[in-house]
Each structure stands twice: as structure tokens, then as C-alpha cells.
Amino acid sequence: MPQANTVPSPQSVRLRRLFAARVRPLADRASPHGYQLRALRSTIDSAGLAPLPRRTAAWPARYGNVRGVWMRAPGSSSATGAVLYLHGGGFVFGSPRSHRTLAYRISRASGLPVFLLDYRRAPEHPFPAAADDALAAYRVSLDRGFPASRLAIAGDSAGGHLTAGLLADLTREGLPQPAAAFLESPWLDLGLTETWQRDRAERDPFLSPAYAEKCRRAYAPAVPVTHSRLDVLGADKAGWPPILVQVGGTEAILGDSRRIAESVTDAGGSATLQVWPGQIHVFQAFADFLPEAKRALRFAGTFLHDAITC
């Protein structure tokens, strides 16, 4: 297990201060609609288009209404299994373009190809569009010959909600559970009660509860957060696969990670919770210069590989 309980690296301290000074103030005032959302989507997607290492394979794929991008790092093989990745972005931004480098790193660390689902985003496509797309992608994976025992699901932020929601949907639909699930800084409680309280006590340098609330309204404008497919923390977790949850110690949504780990364990399942001191929301995305992110992804890769090959 990586040494998460250490003093944050100088790189992570600088990153945290940068986000606190420049990103969080913008997030507090941002809107998930109109020109602001279009600009955000374009900026985030552009940031994800850094060159990939040589011999990395990336190609778009479509299976009926299910669309996405496959990412296969050198040495990874679909003969072993695959990871279905559900990207974050508050349900309103993010895409296979923005997350392709992170997907590459997960593929390299796990030895598994990663399918980045291009799910429908709010506000153009409100709930349950994204959740339905995640379930459809899992069904397609089974239909294409991947047994559930060779599949893993992963997601960050709002993608963590879609990941947990998919596990709950599989139980409701009577479908087999995957071998494992990996959640990075998952946003699970769409009501945000604990998030607001934690942010008032210690300001999150990155994630804005105000913006998250706007995203929730864009995603589910006419559905209460107590809806069975939105209240993932309250879902029946009996029979869920082993889960790994990684979260930064500065995050206002830290409590979400603790609550899902506890509820999975209480249901008789296996949950590994890693709280990384001093790290920001989805710190794994900054593995180019954060040593903590590199260590976290190496552990996650081993977790996913071992769950599928054991």
C-alpha cells in the first residue's frame, strides 16, 4: 500500500496554492450554461490533448448508441480484461478528450485497455441520460464477450457518482457485477450538505460547492436527490465488488468517500479508502508532476489488475 500518510510534496503544495488563488474564485462564479460552459468544455478538452507516448493506441469506437474511445498503453492486452472509464466534469463538461492522458496512465499501470465512454452531458441531456449510457456501455461490454469477471469500472468526481450508480443499477437489473471499481475523488452526495459544512470549516482549494450545486441542478433539474438512482450512498451495496477509493485530504467532498467505503464494508464487501494529505480534487490527473499522483495510480493499477487476474 502506498505511503499516503506523509507530508505533501512541494509540488502538491504549489499546485494547491495555485488552484486556491486562481481556479476556485472562478469556479465560485461560473455557470454550467451558455457561453461559460462552452468555453469551459473547449478549455478542458484542449488541456487533455497532450501528445501520448509512442506505441500508445487510441481509437474511437461506436457500438450502436454507445460511443467512446479506446486507450491501450504499450503492454496492455484485452485478453486480460478491460476498464470502463466514466469521466468527471460535474455531469456537464469533460470528455474522452479531456481524460485520455489519465486513461492512458490507468491502462499503463493496470495492463488493461480502457474504454472512455462518451456519455451524454447535461444540461442538453439531463438525468438519467448519463446513467443510462453507463449501463448501456456495460451491457455492450458483456455482449462483446467480456465476462463480468474481466471487467472493471472506474470514474472520477461526477464519474465516481456514475460508477457507484452503475453498480447499483446492476443490482437492480440482475446483471453480474464487475471484478472491481475504482473511484477517484467521487462526488456522491448530490445534496452537498456535508460538503458545504466542510468547505466553510476549511475552504477547498479547487472544488466549489456553489458550482457543484449548479451542476446538480443542470443534471437533475426536476428530480429530487433522494431518487433511487441519484442517492447512490443509500443504495443496497450487498454483492458489490471490491472498491478502491482515493481522495485528497483538502477536498470538501472527502466525507462522500468515507461514507461509501463504510457502507460497502457494512454490507459485507471490501473497500479500501486512501486519503492523501494535502492533495486536491482528482489529483491523479496531475501525475506529470505530482509524485503522490504517480504512487496513487501505481497502486490503483495493481488493484485493478489483481482483481481481474486473480
mmCIF file of C-alpha atoms in Angstrom:
data_model
loop_
_atom_site.group_PDB
_atom_site.id
_atom_site.type_symbol
_atom_site.label_atom_id
_atom_site.label_comp_id
_atom_site.label_asym_id
_atom_site.label_seq_id
_atom_site.Cartn_x
_atom_site.Cartn_y
_atom_site.Cartn_z
ATOM 1 C CA MET A 1 0.000 0.000 0.000
ATOM 2 C CA PRO A 2 1.435 3.447 -0.857
ATOM 3 C CA GLN A 3 2.550 5.762 1.875
ATOM 4 C CA ALA A 4 -0.372 8.201 1.710
ATOM 5 C CA ASN A 5 0.086 9.482 5.266
ATOM 6 C CA THR A 6 3.113 11.645 4.534
ATOM 7 C CA VAL A 7 3.859 15.345 4.337
ATOM 8 C CA PRO A 8 2.615 16.696 0.975
ATOM 9 C CA SER A 9 5.319 17.178 -1.618
ATOM 10 C CA PRO A 10 6.461 20.704 -2.529
ATOM 11 C CA GLN A 11 4.862 20.171 -5.933
ATOM 12 C CA SER A 12 1.466 19.462 -4.399
ATOM 13 C CA VAL A 13 1.756 22.475 -2.100
ATOM 14 C CA ARG A 14 2.424 24.735 -5.090
ATOM 15 C CA LEU A 15 -0.458 23.201 -7.035
ATOM 16 C CA ARG A 16 -2.857 23.627 -4.128
ATOM 17 C CA ARG A 17 -1.922 27.280 -3.719
ATOM 18 C CA LEU A 18 -2.266 27.900 -7.451
ATOM 19 C CA PHE A 19 -5.751 26.437 -7.558
ATOM 20 C CA ALA A 20 -6.832 28.229 -4.396
ATOM 21 C CA ALA A 21 -5.716 31.575 -5.821
ATOM 22 C CA ARG A 22 -6.782 31.254 -9.445
ATOM 23 C CA VAL A 23 -9.219 28.393 -10.043
ATOM 24 C CA ARG A 24 -11.525 28.350 -7.018
ATOM 25 C CA PRO A 25 -12.537 32.047 -7.331
ATOM 26 C CA LEU A 26 -13.502 31.463 -10.968
ATOM 27 C CA ALA A 27 -15.398 28.274 -10.102
ATOM 28 C CA ASP A 28 -17.466 30.082 -7.471
ATOM 29 C CA ARG A 29 -18.774 32.486 -10.125
ATOM 30 C CA ALA A 30 -19.039 30.096 -13.073
ATOM 31 C CA SER A 31 -22.240 28.883 -14.688
ATOM 32 C CA PRO A 32 -22.809 25.462 -16.312
ATOM 33 C CA HIS A 33 -24.775 27.086 -19.111
ATOM 34 C CA GLY A 34 -24.309 29.163 -22.231
ATOM 35 C CA TYR A 35 -21.016 30.649 -23.338
ATOM 36 C CA GLN A 36 -19.311 29.941 -19.999
ATOM 37 C CA LEU A 37 -19.972 26.235 -20.342
ATOM 38 C CA ARG A 38 -18.902 26.203 -23.992
ATOM 39 C CA ALA A 39 -15.648 27.936 -23.099
ATOM 40 C CA LEU A 40 -15.018 25.571 -20.196
ATOM 41 C CA ARG A 41 -15.611 22.492 -22.324
ATOM 42 C CA SER A 42 -13.244 23.761 -25.000
ATOM 43 C CA THR A 43 -10.541 24.662 -22.481
ATOM 44 C CA ILE A 44 -10.709 21.368 -20.588
ATOM 45 C CA ASP A 45 -10.714 19.315 -23.787
ATOM 46 C CA SER A 46 -7.744 21.222 -25.174
ATOM 47 C CA ALA A 47 -5.795 20.663 -21.980
ATOM 48 C CA GLY A 48 -6.224 16.928 -22.404
ATOM 49 C CA LEU A 49 -4.759 16.754 -25.890
ATOM 50 C CA ALA A 50 -1.105 16.483 -24.874
ATOM 51 C CA PRO A 51 0.886 14.017 -27.008
ATOM 52 C CA LEU A 52 0.688 10.425 -25.873
ATOM 53 C CA PRO A 53 3.778 8.236 -25.517
ATOM 54 C CA ARG A 54 4.888 6.275 -28.556
ATOM 55 C CA ARG A 55 3.191 2.943 -29.255
ATOM 56 C CA THR A 56 0.091 4.038 -27.329
ATOM 57 C CA ALA A 57 -3.010 3.035 -29.269
ATOM 58 C CA ALA A 58 -6.101 5.238 -29.160
ATOM 59 C CA TRP A 59 -9.108 4.846 -31.431
ATOM 60 C CA PRO A 60 -12.767 5.866 -31.433
ATOM 61 C CA ALA A 61 -15.403 3.162 -31.286
ATOM 62 C CA ARG A 62 -19.154 3.008 -31.596
ATOM 63 C CA TYR A 63 -21.440 0.130 -30.655
ATOM 64 C CA GLY A 64 -24.972 1.144 -31.554
ATOM 65 C CA ASN A 65 -25.693 4.206 -29.412
ATOM 66 C CA VAL A 66 -22.644 3.623 -27.202
ATOM 67 C CA ARG A 67 -19.694 5.789 -28.218
ATOM 68 C CA GLY A 68 -16.257 6.300 -26.771
ATOM 69 C CA VAL A 69 -12.525 5.998 -27.227
ATOM 70 C CA TRP A 70 -10.328 3.017 -26.512
ATOM 71 C CA MET A 71 -6.956 3.720 -24.891
ATOM 72 C CA ARG A 72 -4.331 0.992 -24.825
ATOM 73 C CA ALA A 73 -0.892 1.646 -23.365
ATOM 74 C CA PRO A 74 2.050 -0.448 -24.587
ATOM 75 C CA GLY A 75 1.939 -3.839 -22.929
ATOM 76 C CA SER A 76 -1.776 -3.795 -22.123
ATOM 77 C CA SER A 77 -3.999 -6.521 -23.539
ATOM 78 C CA SER A 78 -7.724 -7.008 -23.944
ATOM 79 C CA ALA A 79 -7.091 -10.734 -23.497
ATOM 80 C CA THR A 80 -6.716 -9.965 -19.799
ATOM 81 C CA GLY A 81 -9.757 -7.714 -19.468
ATOM 82 C CA ALA A 82 -10.786 -4.084 -19.755
ATOM 83 C CA VAL A 83 -11.704 -0.983 -17.762
ATOM 84 C CA LEU A 84 -14.840 1.049 -18.449
ATOM 85 C CA TYR A 85 -13.991 4.643 -17.521
ATOM 86 C CA LEU A 86 -16.637 7.258 -16.658
ATOM 87 C CA HIS A 87 -15.075 10.712 -16.736
ATOM 88 C CA GLY A 88 -15.791 13.552 -14.349
ATOM 89 C CA GLY A 89 -16.812 17.133 -15.016
ATOM 90 C CA GLY A 90 -19.891 17.776 -12.893
ATOM 91 C CA PHE A 91 -22.048 15.920 -15.461
ATOM 92 C CA VAL A 92 -21.706 18.998 -17.726
ATOM 93 C CA PHE A 93 -18.146 19.019 -19.084
ATOM 94 C CA GLY A 94 -15.262 16.610 -19.605
ATOM 95 C CA SER A 95 -14.995 14.061 -22.401
ATOM 96 C CA PRO A 96 -12.759 11.286 -23.751
ATOM 97 C CA ARG A 97 -10.502 14.080 -24.991
ATOM 98 C CA SER A 98 -10.054 15.713 -21.596
ATOM 99 C CA HIS A 99 -9.401 12.395 -19.844
ATOM 100 C CA ARG A 100 -7.335 10.492 -22.370
ATOM 101 C CA THR A 101 -3.993 11.062 -20.586
ATOM 102 C CA LEU A 102 -5.455 9.849 -17.296
ATOM 103 C CA ALA A 103 -6.911 6.837 -19.101
ATOM 104 C CA TYR A 104 -3.508 6.124 -20.626
ATOM 105 C CA ARG A 105 -1.907 6.164 -17.189
ATOM 106 C CA ILE A 106 -4.522 3.754 -15.825
ATOM 107 C CA SER A 107 -4.010 1.475 -18.820
ATOM 108 C CA ARG A 108 -0.245 1.511 -18.343
ATOM 109 C CA ALA A 109 -0.469 0.899 -14.588
ATOM 110 C CA SER A 110 -3.026 -1.908 -14.858
ATOM 111 C CA GLY A 111 -2.000 -3.577 -18.116
ATOM 112 C CA LEU A 112 -5.616 -3.249 -19.263
ATOM 113 C CA PRO A 113 -7.150 -1.301 -22.150
ATOM 114 C CA VAL A 114 -9.503 1.468 -21.068
ATOM 115 C CA PHE A 115 -12.755 2.410 -22.783
ATOM 116 C CA LEU A 116 -13.524 6.095 -22.212
ATOM 117 C CA LEU A 117 -17.280 6.392 -22.515
ATOM 118 C CA ASP A 118 -18.561 9.463 -24.359
ATOM 119 C CA TYR A 119 -21.771 9.739 -22.362
ATOM 120 C CA ARG A 120 -24.399 12.417 -22.908
ATOM 121 C CA ARG A 121 -23.873 15.525 -20.795
ATOM 122 C CA ALA A 122 -26.204 17.959 -19.073
ATOM 123 C CA PRO A 123 -27.834 20.399 -19.444
ATOM 124 C CA GLU A 124 -28.573 19.306 -23.031
ATOM 125 C CA HIS A 125 -29.218 15.758 -21.827
ATOM 126 C CA PRO A 126 -30.351 15.720 -18.188
ATOM 127 C CA PHE A 127 -30.672 12.720 -15.871
ATOM 128 C CA PRO A 128 -30.981 9.830 -16.489
ATOM 129 C CA ALA A 129 -29.127 10.159 -19.831
ATOM 130 C CA ALA A 130 -25.577 9.768 -18.476
ATOM 131 C CA ALA A 131 -26.569 6.960 -16.102
ATOM 132 C CA ASP A 132 -28.422 5.170 -18.911
ATOM 133 C CA ASP A 133 -25.364 5.491 -21.161
ATOM 134 C CA ALA A 134 -23.130 3.966 -18.483
ATOM 135 C CA LEU A 135 -25.484 0.999 -18.107
ATOM 136 C CA ALA A 136 -25.698 0.583 -21.889
ATOM 137 C CA ALA A 137 -21.892 0.597 -22.157
ATOM 138 C CA TYR A 138 -21.622 -2.135 -19.546
ATOM 139 C CA ARG A 139 -24.214 -4.241 -21.369
ATOM 140 C CA VAL A 140 -22.266 -3.778 -24.612
ATOM 141 C CA SER A 141 -19.080 -4.926 -22.879
ATOM 142 C CA LEU A 142 -20.808 -8.118 -21.793
ATOM 143 C CA ASP A 143 -22.312 -8.635 -25.253
ATOM 144 C CA ARG A 144 -18.897 -8.213 -26.884
ATOM 145 C CA GLY A 145 -17.527 -11.145 -24.960
ATOM 146 C CA PHE A 146 -16.030 -9.613 -21.836
ATOM 147 C CA PRO A 147 -17.264 -11.625 -18.857
ATOM 148 C CA ALA A 148 -18.009 -9.526 -15.818
ATOM 149 C CA SER A 149 -15.073 -11.146 -14.028
ATOM 150 C CA ARG A 150 -12.731 -9.477 -16.551
ATOM 151 C CA LEU A 151 -14.290 -6.028 -16.354
ATOM 152 C CA ALA A 152 -13.577 -3.139 -14.008
ATOM 153 C CA ILE A 153 -15.268 0.248 -13.721
ATOM 154 C CA ALA A 154 -13.530 3.485 -12.811
ATOM 155 C CA GLY A 155 -14.550 7.116 -12.576
ATOM 156 C CA ASP A 156 -13.539 10.446 -11.122
ATOM 157 C CA SER A 157 -15.644 13.165 -9.479
ATOM 158 C CA ALA A 158 -19.118 13.049 -11.084
ATOM 159 C CA GLY A 159 -17.863 9.974 -12.915
ATOM 160 C CA GLY A 160 -17.484 8.429 -9.478
ATOM 161 C CA HIS A 161 -21.199 9.006 -8.955
ATOM 162 C CA LEU A 162 -21.902 7.337 -12.302
ATOM 163 C CA THR A 163 -19.649 4.436 -11.284
ATOM 164 C CA ALA A 164 -21.439 3.876 -7.978
ATOM 165 C CA GLY A 165 -24.773 4.403 -9.712
ATOM 166 C CA LEU A 166 -23.879 1.771 -12.300
ATOM 167 C CA LEU A 167 -23.049 -0.765 -9.591
ATOM 168 C CA ALA A 168 -26.444 -0.065 -8.010
ATOM 169 C CA ASP A 169 -28.168 -0.352 -11.399
ATOM 170 C CA LEU A 170 -26.528 -3.739 -11.992
ATOM 171 C CA THR A 171 -28.029 -4.982 -8.742
ATOM 172 C CA ARG A 172 -31.481 -3.680 -9.723
ATOM 173 C CA GLU A 173 -31.204 -5.150 -13.218
ATOM 174 C CA GLY A 174 -29.928 -8.519 -12.010
ATOM 175 C CA LEU A 175 -26.715 -8.201 -14.041
ATOM 176 C CA PRO A 176 -23.362 -9.555 -12.866
ATOM 177 C CA GLN A 177 -21.079 -7.194 -11.011
ATOM 178 C CA PRO A 178 -17.627 -6.358 -12.406
ATOM 179 C CA ALA A 179 -14.428 -7.572 -10.805
ATOM 180 C CA ALA A 180 -13.626 -4.217 -9.209
ATOM 181 C CA ALA A 181 -14.389 -0.497 -9.109
ATOM 182 C CA PHE A 182 -12.008 2.430 -8.694
ATOM 183 C CA LEU A 183 -13.329 5.816 -7.550
ATOM 184 C CA GLU A 184 -11.177 8.963 -7.665
ATOM 185 C CA SER A 185 -12.431 11.886 -5.584
ATOM 186 C CA PRO A 186 -16.025 10.729 -6.095
ATOM 187 C CA TRP A 187 -18.847 13.226 -5.790
ATOM 188 C CA LEU A 188 -21.596 11.017 -4.386
ATOM 189 C CA ASP A 189 -23.885 13.126 -2.206
ATOM 190 C CA LEU A 190 -25.667 15.398 -4.663
ATOM 191 C CA GLY A 191 -27.371 17.121 -1.731
ATOM 192 C CA LEU A 192 -23.975 18.551 -0.712
ATOM 193 C CA THR A 193 -24.962 19.113 2.940
ATOM 194 C CA GLU A 194 -21.704 17.813 4.414
ATOM 195 C CA THR A 195 -19.750 19.382 1.541
ATOM 196 C CA TRP A 196 -20.967 22.884 2.381
ATOM 197 C CA GLN A 197 -20.169 22.359 6.059
ATOM 198 C CA ARG A 198 -16.676 21.087 5.378
ATOM 199 C CA ASP A 199 -15.940 23.901 2.921
ATOM 200 C CA ARG A 200 -16.981 26.523 5.458
ATOM 201 C CA ALA A 201 -14.664 24.934 8.030
ATOM 202 C CA GLU A 202 -11.720 24.590 5.620
ATOM 203 C CA ARG A 203 -12.036 26.027 2.123
ATOM 204 C CA ASP A 204 -11.487 23.528 -0.697
ATOM 205 C CA PRO A 205 -8.784 24.961 -2.994
ATOM 206 C CA PHE A 206 -10.402 23.505 -6.121
ATOM 207 C CA LEU A 207 -13.953 22.223 -5.921
ATOM 208 C CA SER A 208 -16.633 24.868 -5.423
ATOM 209 C CA PRO A 209 -19.796 23.677 -3.644
ATOM 210 C CA ALA A 210 -21.639 26.575 -5.299
ATOM 211 C CA TYR A 211 -20.659 25.373 -8.764
ATOM 212 C CA ALA A 212 -21.356 21.761 -7.838
ATOM 213 C CA GLU A 213 -24.869 22.772 -6.784
ATOM 214 C CA LYS A 214 -25.394 24.493 -10.143
ATOM 215 C CA CYS A 215 -24.174 21.358 -11.918
ATOM 216 C CA ARG A 216 -26.548 19.191 -9.917
ATOM 217 C CA ARG A 217 -29.452 21.417 -10.944
ATOM 218 C CA ALA A 218 -28.345 21.228 -14.578
ATOM 219 C CA TYR A 219 -28.078 17.438 -14.377
ATOM 220 C CA ALA A 220 -31.285 16.685 -12.488
ATOM 221 C CA PRO A 221 -33.442 19.828 -12.640
ATOM 222 C CA ALA A 222 -36.740 18.108 -11.934
ATOM 223 C CA VAL A 223 -35.654 15.079 -9.900
ATOM 224 C CA PRO A 224 -35.037 15.066 -6.121
ATOM 225 C CA VAL A 225 -31.637 13.907 -4.897
ATOM 226 C CA THR A 226 -33.468 11.188 -2.961
ATOM 227 C CA HIS A 227 -34.331 9.424 -6.244
ATOM 228 C CA SER A 228 -33.085 5.833 -6.065
ATOM 229 C CA ARG A 229 -30.673 6.305 -8.987
ATOM 230 C CA LEU A 230 -29.268 9.551 -7.582
ATOM 231 C CA ASP A 231 -28.949 8.547 -3.929
ATOM 232 C CA VAL A 232 -26.014 6.220 -4.527
ATOM 233 C CA LEU A 233 -24.863 6.401 -0.912
ATOM 234 C CA GLY A 234 -28.194 4.945 0.146
ATOM 235 C CA ALA A 235 -28.156 2.140 -2.430
ATOM 236 C CA ASP A 236 -28.115 -1.530 -1.489
ATOM 237 C CA LYS A 237 -24.421 -2.487 -1.681
ATOM 238 C CA ALA A 238 -24.751 -6.188 -0.963
ATOM 239 C CA GLY A 239 -22.805 -8.091 -3.592
ATOM 240 C CA TRP A 240 -20.779 -5.115 -4.798
ATOM 241 C CA PRO A 241 -17.252 -5.883 -5.989
ATOM 242 C CA PRO A 242 -14.133 -4.716 -4.148
ATOM 243 C CA ILE A 243 -13.755 -0.961 -4.448
ATOM 244 C CA LEU A 244 -10.770 1.346 -4.153
ATOM 245 C CA VAL A 245 -11.483 4.961 -3.213
ATOM 246 C CA GLN A 246 -8.791 7.636 -3.427
ATOM 247 C CA VAL A 247 -9.472 11.176 -2.254
ATOM 248 C CA GLY A 248 -7.425 14.262 -1.456
ATOM 249 C CA GLY A 249 -7.216 15.485 2.124
ATOM 250 C CA THR A 250 -8.168 19.054 1.137
ATOM 251 C CA GLU A 251 -11.444 18.081 -0.517
ATOM 252 C CA ALA A 252 -14.815 19.350 0.642
ATOM 253 C CA ILE A 253 -16.341 16.073 -0.608
ATOM 254 C CA LEU A 254 -13.984 13.939 1.480
ATOM 255 C CA GLY A 255 -16.930 12.737 3.541
ATOM 256 C CA ASP A 256 -18.510 11.142 0.466
ATOM 257 C CA SER A 257 -15.524 8.812 0.120
ATOM 258 C CA ARG A 258 -15.621 7.838 3.763
ATOM 259 C CA ARG A 259 -19.339 7.163 3.655
ATOM 260 C CA ILE A 260 -19.248 4.889 0.615
ATOM 261 C CA ALA A 261 -16.294 2.926 1.964
ATOM 262 C CA GLU A 262 -18.100 2.433 5.259
ATOM 263 C CA SER A 263 -21.374 1.432 3.605
ATOM 264 C CA VAL A 264 -19.698 -1.135 1.346
ATOM 265 C CA THR A 265 -17.897 -2.625 4.329
ATOM 266 C CA ASP A 266 -21.104 -2.648 6.376
ATOM 267 C CA ALA A 267 -22.775 -4.577 3.535
ATOM 268 C CA GLY A 268 -20.121 -7.274 3.782
ATOM 269 C CA GLY A 269 -17.982 -6.065 0.883
ATOM 270 C CA SER A 270 -14.383 -4.967 0.545
ATOM 271 C CA ALA A 271 -13.477 -1.278 0.417
ATOM 272 C CA THR A 272 -10.050 0.332 0.504
ATOM 273 C CA LEU A 273 -10.103 4.049 1.335
ATOM 274 C CA GLN A 274 -6.998 6.155 0.781
ATOM 275 C CA VAL A 275 -6.998 9.765 1.980
ATOM 276 C CA TRP A 276 -3.982 11.564 0.511
ATOM 277 C CA PRO A 277 -2.990 14.508 2.742
ATOM 278 C CA GLY A 278 -2.657 17.876 1.062
ATOM 279 C CA GLN A 279 -3.973 16.685 -2.298
ATOM 280 C CA ILE A 280 -6.645 18.433 -4.347
ATOM 281 C CA HIS A 281 -9.683 17.126 -6.195
ATOM 282 C CA VAL A 282 -8.743 14.381 -8.709
ATOM 283 C CA PHE A 283 -5.049 14.907 -8.011
ATOM 284 C CA GLN A 284 -4.298 11.772 -10.056
ATOM 285 C CA ALA A 285 -4.823 13.865 -13.192
ATOM 286 C CA PHE A 286 -1.621 15.770 -12.367
ATOM 287 C CA ALA A 287 0.702 12.779 -12.424
ATOM 288 C CA ASP A 288 3.091 14.572 -14.791
ATOM 289 C CA PHE A 289 4.492 16.464 -11.819
ATOM 290 C CA LEU A 290 2.888 15.163 -8.608
ATOM 291 C CA PRO A 291 4.759 12.237 -7.011
ATOM 292 C CA GLU A 292 1.670 11.424 -4.948
ATOM 293 C CA ALA A 293 -0.378 11.026 -8.124
ATOM 294 C CA LYS A 294 2.182 8.633 -9.585
ATOM 295 C CA ARG A 295 2.113 6.482 -6.453
ATOM 296 C CA ALA A 296 -1.677 6.543 -6.275
ATOM 297 C CA LEU A 297 -2.045 5.413 -9.882
ATOM 298 C CA ARG A 298 0.510 2.644 -9.472
ATOM 299 C CA PHE A 299 -1.487 1.305 -6.547
ATOM 300 C CA ALA A 300 -4.750 1.633 -8.469
ATOM 301 C CA GLY A 301 -3.266 -0.177 -11.458
ATOM 302 C CA THR A 302 -2.169 -3.084 -9.285
ATOM 303 C CA PHE A 303 -5.580 -3.170 -7.610
ATOM 304 C CA LEU A 304 -7.408 -3.365 -10.951
ATOM 305 C CA HIS A 305 -5.014 -5.892 -12.475
ATOM 306 C CA ASP A 306 -5.089 -8.195 -9.459
ATOM 307 C CA ALA A 307 -8.894 -8.047 -9.203
ATOM 308 C CA ILE A 308 -9.236 -9.243 -12.786
ATOM 309 C CA THR A 309 -6.437 -11.790 -12.916
ATOM 310 C CA CYS A 310 -6.821 -13.406 -9.505
#
